[in-house]
């Protein structure tokens, strides 16, 4: 294996960090690994990268034990290939059950040989005003997650370079665990796509969120920022708004819980995910 193409979707930076770290680790093992945000690629460009690579990887954050809509659409647009060795990985806060396996179902019938699957525990980016959404921007606490994931990346790299198959979350029990979250999540997902709204008084109409949104859900019309009911719950607009002007189900961010999650590393710029 000489060349690997890593395709990722990342809401607030966690999957970006894993993808970049994996590429660096593969590089130390003599593998030429390239990293590509799916938001920047046309289907033609993606197919060309798949064709040129010896192996490919797909990474995404897990939402309700399911694959985010942008990654589902990206996988659906890919052309069929022939026995391409593939890694599918997800980032998660606590657990997903079969987070990697569910992604594999979207590419397995296209000739992608899913040889590796992995789950990476990362800091929680969900900061909406509910008690269960425990988030923290403390760099020391974030670092604990990063160290754990770094070690998993190192072990995964060893397996990939050696050609040894490893698929976490592909067992029947893991699938059942994932289904516990995925079944209700899929049932109500369409109703959640309009949960984000804006405090028009607090909003300064800077336009940053319209540039960041991966779903085209936000539009600045005159002096009004509008939503289109296309939200994919990536939390990018909510977390990175300079004025914390976004509402979730009509409720503002609870500042006494701390500022919204700003990415896995200090100074993370979310615009790197879109440009």
Coordinates of C-alpha atoms in Angstrom, one line a residue:
X1 CA 0.0 0.0 0.0
X2 CA 1.7 3.2 -1.2
X3 CA -1.1 5.7 -1.5
X4 CA -4.2 6.3 0.6
X5 CA -6.9 8.9 0.0
X6 CA -8.8 10.0 3.1
X7 CA -12.2 11.5 2.6
X8 CA -13.9 13.2 5.6
X9 CA -16.8 15.2 6.7
X10 CA -16.4 17.2 10.0
X11 CA -18.9 19.4 11.7
X12 CA -16.6 21.2 14.2
X13 CA -13.2 19.7 13.6
X14 CA -13.0 16.4 15.4
X15 CA -13.0 14.2 12.3
X16 CA -10.7 16.7 10.6
X17 CA -8.2 16.2 13.4
X18 CA -8.4 12.4 13.2
X19 CA -8.0 12.5 9.4
X20 CA -5.0 14.7 9.6
X21 CA -3.4 12.8 12.4
X22 CA -4.0 9.5 10.6
X23 CA -2.4 10.9 7.4
X24 CA 0.7 12.0 9.3
X25 CA 0.9 8.6 11.0
X26 CA 0.7 6.8 7.7
X27 CA 3.3 9.2 6.4
X28 CA 5.8 8.1 9.1
X29 CA 5.2 4.5 7.9
X30 CA 6.1 5.5 4.3
X31 CA 2.6 5.7 3.0
X32 CA 1.6 8.8 0.9
X33 CA -1.8 9.8 2.5
X34 CA -3.8 12.7 1.3
X35 CA -6.7 14.3 3.2
X36 CA -9.8 15.7 1.5
X37 CA -12.9 17.4 2.9
X38 CA -15.9 16.1 1.0
X39 CA -17.3 19.7 0.9
X40 CA -14.6 20.7 -1.5
X41 CA -14.9 17.8 -4.0
X42 CA -17.0 17.2 -7.1
X43 CA -18.0 13.6 -7.8
X44 CA -15.6 13.6 -10.7
X45 CA -12.7 14.7 -8.5
X46 CA -13.6 12.1 -5.8
X47 CA -13.7 9.3 -8.4
X48 CA -10.3 10.3 -9.7
X49 CA -8.8 10.2 -6.2
X50 CA -10.3 6.8 -5.6
X51 CA -8.9 5.5 -8.8
X52 CA -5.4 6.7 -8.1
X53 CA -5.2 5.4 -4.6
X54 CA -4.3 1.9 -3.4
X55 CA -6.7 2.3 -0.5
X56 CA -9.3 4.8 0.6
X57 CA -10.8 6.0 3.9
X58 CA -14.1 7.5 4.8
X59 CA -14.4 9.4 8.1
X60 CA -17.4 11.2 9.7
X61 CA -18.9 12.2 13.1
X62 CA -21.6 9.8 14.2
X63 CA -25.1 11.3 14.7
X64 CA -27.5 9.1 16.5
X65 CA -25.5 6.0 15.5
X66 CA -26.0 7.1 11.9
X67 CA -23.9 8.6 9.1
X68 CA -24.4 12.4 8.5
X69 CA -26.4 13.3 5.5
X70 CA -23.5 15.0 3.6
X71 CA -21.4 11.8 3.9
X72 CA -24.3 9.6 2.8
X73 CA -24.8 11.8 -0.3
X74 CA -21.1 11.8 -1.0
X75 CA -20.9 8.0 -0.8
X76 CA -24.0 7.7 -2.9
X77 CA -22.4 9.8 -5.7
X78 CA -19.2 7.7 -5.9
X79 CA -18.8 5.5 -8.9
X80 CA -18.3 1.7 -8.5
X81 CA -14.8 0.5 -8.1
X82 CA -13.1 -2.9 -8.0
X83 CA -12.0 -4.4 -4.7
X84 CA -10.6 -1.2 -3.3
X85 CA -9.3 -1.7 0.2
X86 CA -11.2 0.6 2.5
X87 CA -11.2 2.1 6.0
X88 CA -14.4 3.5 7.5
X89 CA -14.1 5.4 10.7
X90 CA -16.3 7.6 12.9
X91 CA -15.7 10.0 15.7
X92 CA -18.0 9.8 18.7
X93 CA -18.3 11.2 22.3
X94 CA -19.5 8.1 24.2
X95 CA -20.5 5.2 22.0
X96 CA -22.2 4.4 18.7
X97 CA -22.4 0.7 18.7
X98 CA -21.7 0.1 15.0
X99 CA -20.7 3.6 13.8
X100 CA -18.2 2.3 11.3
X101 CA -20.2 -0.6 10.1
X102 CA -23.2 1.5 9.2
X103 CA -21.0 3.7 7.0
X104 CA -19.6 0.6 5.3
X105 CA -23.1 -0.3 4.2
X106 CA -23.2 2.7 1.9
X107 CA -20.1 1.7 -0.1
X108 CA -19.9 -2.0 0.3
X109 CA -22.1 -2.7 -2.7
X110 CA -19.9 -0.4 -4.9
X111 CA -16.8 -2.6 -4.8
X112 CA -15.2 -1.0 -1.8
X113 CA -13.7 -3.8 0.3
X114 CA -14.1 -2.5 3.9
X115 CA -11.1 -4.1 5.5
X116 CA -10.8 -1.7 8.5
X117 CA -13.3 -0.1 10.8
X118 CA -12.6 2.1 13.8
X119 CA -14.2 4.4 16.3
X120 CA -12.5 7.4 17.8
X121 CA -13.6 9.0 21.1
X122 CA -13.4 12.7 20.8
X123 CA -14.7 15.7 22.9
X124 CA -18.4 16.3 22.7
X125 CA -19.3 19.2 20.4
X126 CA -23.0 19.2 21.1
X127 CA -23.7 22.4 23.1
X128 CA -27.4 22.9 22.7
X129 CA -29.3 23.9 25.9
X130 CA -30.1 20.5 27.3
X131 CA -28.5 19.0 30.5
X132 CA -27.2 15.9 28.7
X133 CA -25.1 18.0 26.4
X134 CA -21.9 18.0 28.5
X135 CA -19.3 19.9 26.6
X136 CA -16.0 21.5 27.7
X137 CA -13.5 23.8 26.0
X138 CA -10.8 23.1 28.6
X139 CA -7.6 22.3 26.6
X140 CA -6.4 19.9 29.3
X141 CA -9.6 17.8 29.2
X142 CA -9.6 17.9 25.4
X143 CA -6.1 16.6 25.4
X144 CA -7.1 13.4 27.2
X145 CA -9.4 12.5 24.3
X146 CA -6.7 13.4 21.7
X147 CA -4.1 11.2 23.4
X148 CA -6.5 8.3 23.5
X149 CA -7.4 8.7 19.8
X150 CA -3.7 9.2 18.9
X151 CA -3.0 5.8 20.3
X152 CA -5.8 4.2 18.4
X153 CA -4.5 5.9 15.3
X154 CA -1.1 4.4 15.8
X155 CA -2.4 0.9 16.3
X156 CA -4.7 1.2 13.3
X157 CA -1.8 2.4 11.1
X158 CA 0.2 -0.6 12.1
X159 CA -2.7 -2.9 11.0
X160 CA -3.2 -1.0 7.7
X161 CA 0.4 -1.1 6.7
X162 CA 0.7 -4.8 7.6
X163 CA -2.5 -5.5 5.6
X164 CA -4.2 -7.0 8.7
X165 CA -8.0 -6.7 8.7
X166 CA -9.6 -5.0 11.8
X167 CA -13.2 -3.9 12.0
X168 CA -14.5 -2.5 15.3
X169 CA -18.2 -2.3 15.6
X170 CA -19.1 -4.9 13.0
X171 CA -20.4 -7.6 15.3
X172 CA -24.1 -8.5 15.6
X173 CA -24.2 -7.2 19.2
X174 CA -22.6 -3.9 18.0
X175 CA -25.3 -3.6 15.3
X176 CA -28.1 -4.1 17.9
X177 CA -26.5 -1.4 20.1
X178 CA -26.4 1.0 17.2
X179 CA -30.0 0.3 16.2
X180 CA -31.2 1.4 19.7
X181 CA -30.2 5.0 18.7
X182 CA -30.4 4.8 15.0
X183 CA -34.1 3.7 14.7
X184 CA -35.6 6.7 16.5
X185 CA -33.0 9.0 15.1
X186 CA -33.9 8.2 11.5
X187 CA -37.6 8.4 12.3
X188 CA -37.4 11.9 13.6
X189 CA -34.4 13.3 11.7
X190 CA -36.5 15.2 9.1
X191 CA -38.4 16.9 11.9
X192 CA -35.1 18.1 13.4
X193 CA -33.8 19.8 10.2
X194 CA -35.6 23.0 11.2
X195 CA -34.6 23.1 14.8
X196 CA -32.0 25.8 14.3
X197 CA -33.1 29.4 14.3
X198 CA -31.5 32.8 14.9
X199 CA -31.9 35.6 17.4
X200 CA -32.2 38.4 14.9
X201 CA -31.4 41.1 17.5
X202 CA -28.2 39.5 18.6
X203 CA -27.1 38.5 15.1
X204 CA -24.8 41.1 13.5
X205 CA -25.4 39.7 9.9
X206 CA -21.6 39.1 9.5
X207 CA -22.3 36.2 7.1
X208 CA -19.8 33.8 8.6
X209 CA -22.4 31.1 9.2
X210 CA -23.6 31.2 5.6
X211 CA -20.0 30.4 4.5
X212 CA -19.6 27.7 7.1
X213 CA -22.9 25.8 6.6
X214 CA -22.3 22.5 4.7
X215 CA -26.0 22.1 3.8
X216 CA -26.9 25.5 2.3
X217 CA -29.4 25.9 5.2
X218 CA -28.6 29.6 5.9
X219 CA -29.2 32.6 3.7
X220 CA -28.7 36.3 4.4
X221 CA -31.5 38.2 2.7
X222 CA -31.2 41.9 3.1
X223 CA -30.9 42.4 6.9
X224 CA -32.5 39.1 7.8
X225 CA -30.7 35.7 8.3
X226 CA -33.0 32.9 7.3
X227 CA -33.0 29.1 7.6
X228 CA -34.3 26.8 4.9
X229 CA -35.1 23.6 6.9
X230 CA -32.0 21.8 5.6
X231 CA -30.0 21.6 8.8
X232 CA -27.8 18.5 9.1
X233 CA -27.1 19.2 12.9
X234 CA -23.3 19.6 12.4
X235 CA -23.4 22.4 15.0
X236 CA -20.9 24.5 13.0
X237 CA -23.0 27.6 12.9
X238 CA -24.2 27.3 16.5
X239 CA -20.7 26.7 17.9
X240 CA -18.7 29.2 15.9
X241 CA -21.1 32.2 15.8
X242 CA -19.1 35.2 17.2
X243 CA -22.3 36.5 18.9
X244 CA -23.7 33.1 20.0
X245 CA -26.9 34.2 18.2
X246 CA -28.2 30.8 17.2
X247 CA -31.1 29.1 19.0
X248 CA -31.9 25.4 19.2
X249 CA -35.7 24.8 19.4
X250 CA -36.1 28.4 20.2
X251 CA -33.7 28.4 23.2
X252 CA -30.5 30.3 23.5
X253 CA -27.1 28.9 24.6
X254 CA -26.7 28.5 28.3
X255 CA -23.6 30.6 28.9
X256 CA -23.2 29.4 32.5
X257 CA -22.3 26.0 30.9
X258 CA -19.4 27.6 29.1
X259 CA -18.9 28.8 25.6
X260 CA -19.8 26.4 22.8
X261 CA -17.2 23.9 21.6
X262 CA -14.6 25.5 19.4
X263 CA -12.8 22.6 17.9
X264 CA -10.3 20.0 19.1
X265 CA -7.2 22.3 19.2
X266 CA -6.7 26.0 20.3
X267 CA -7.3 28.5 17.5
X268 CA -9.1 26.0 15.2
X269 CA -10.5 27.8 12.2
X270 CA -13.7 26.1 10.9
X271 CA -13.3 27.7 7.5
X272 CA -10.6 25.1 6.8
X273 CA -13.4 22.6 6.4
X274 CA -15.0 24.5 3.5
X275 CA -12.2 26.1 1.5

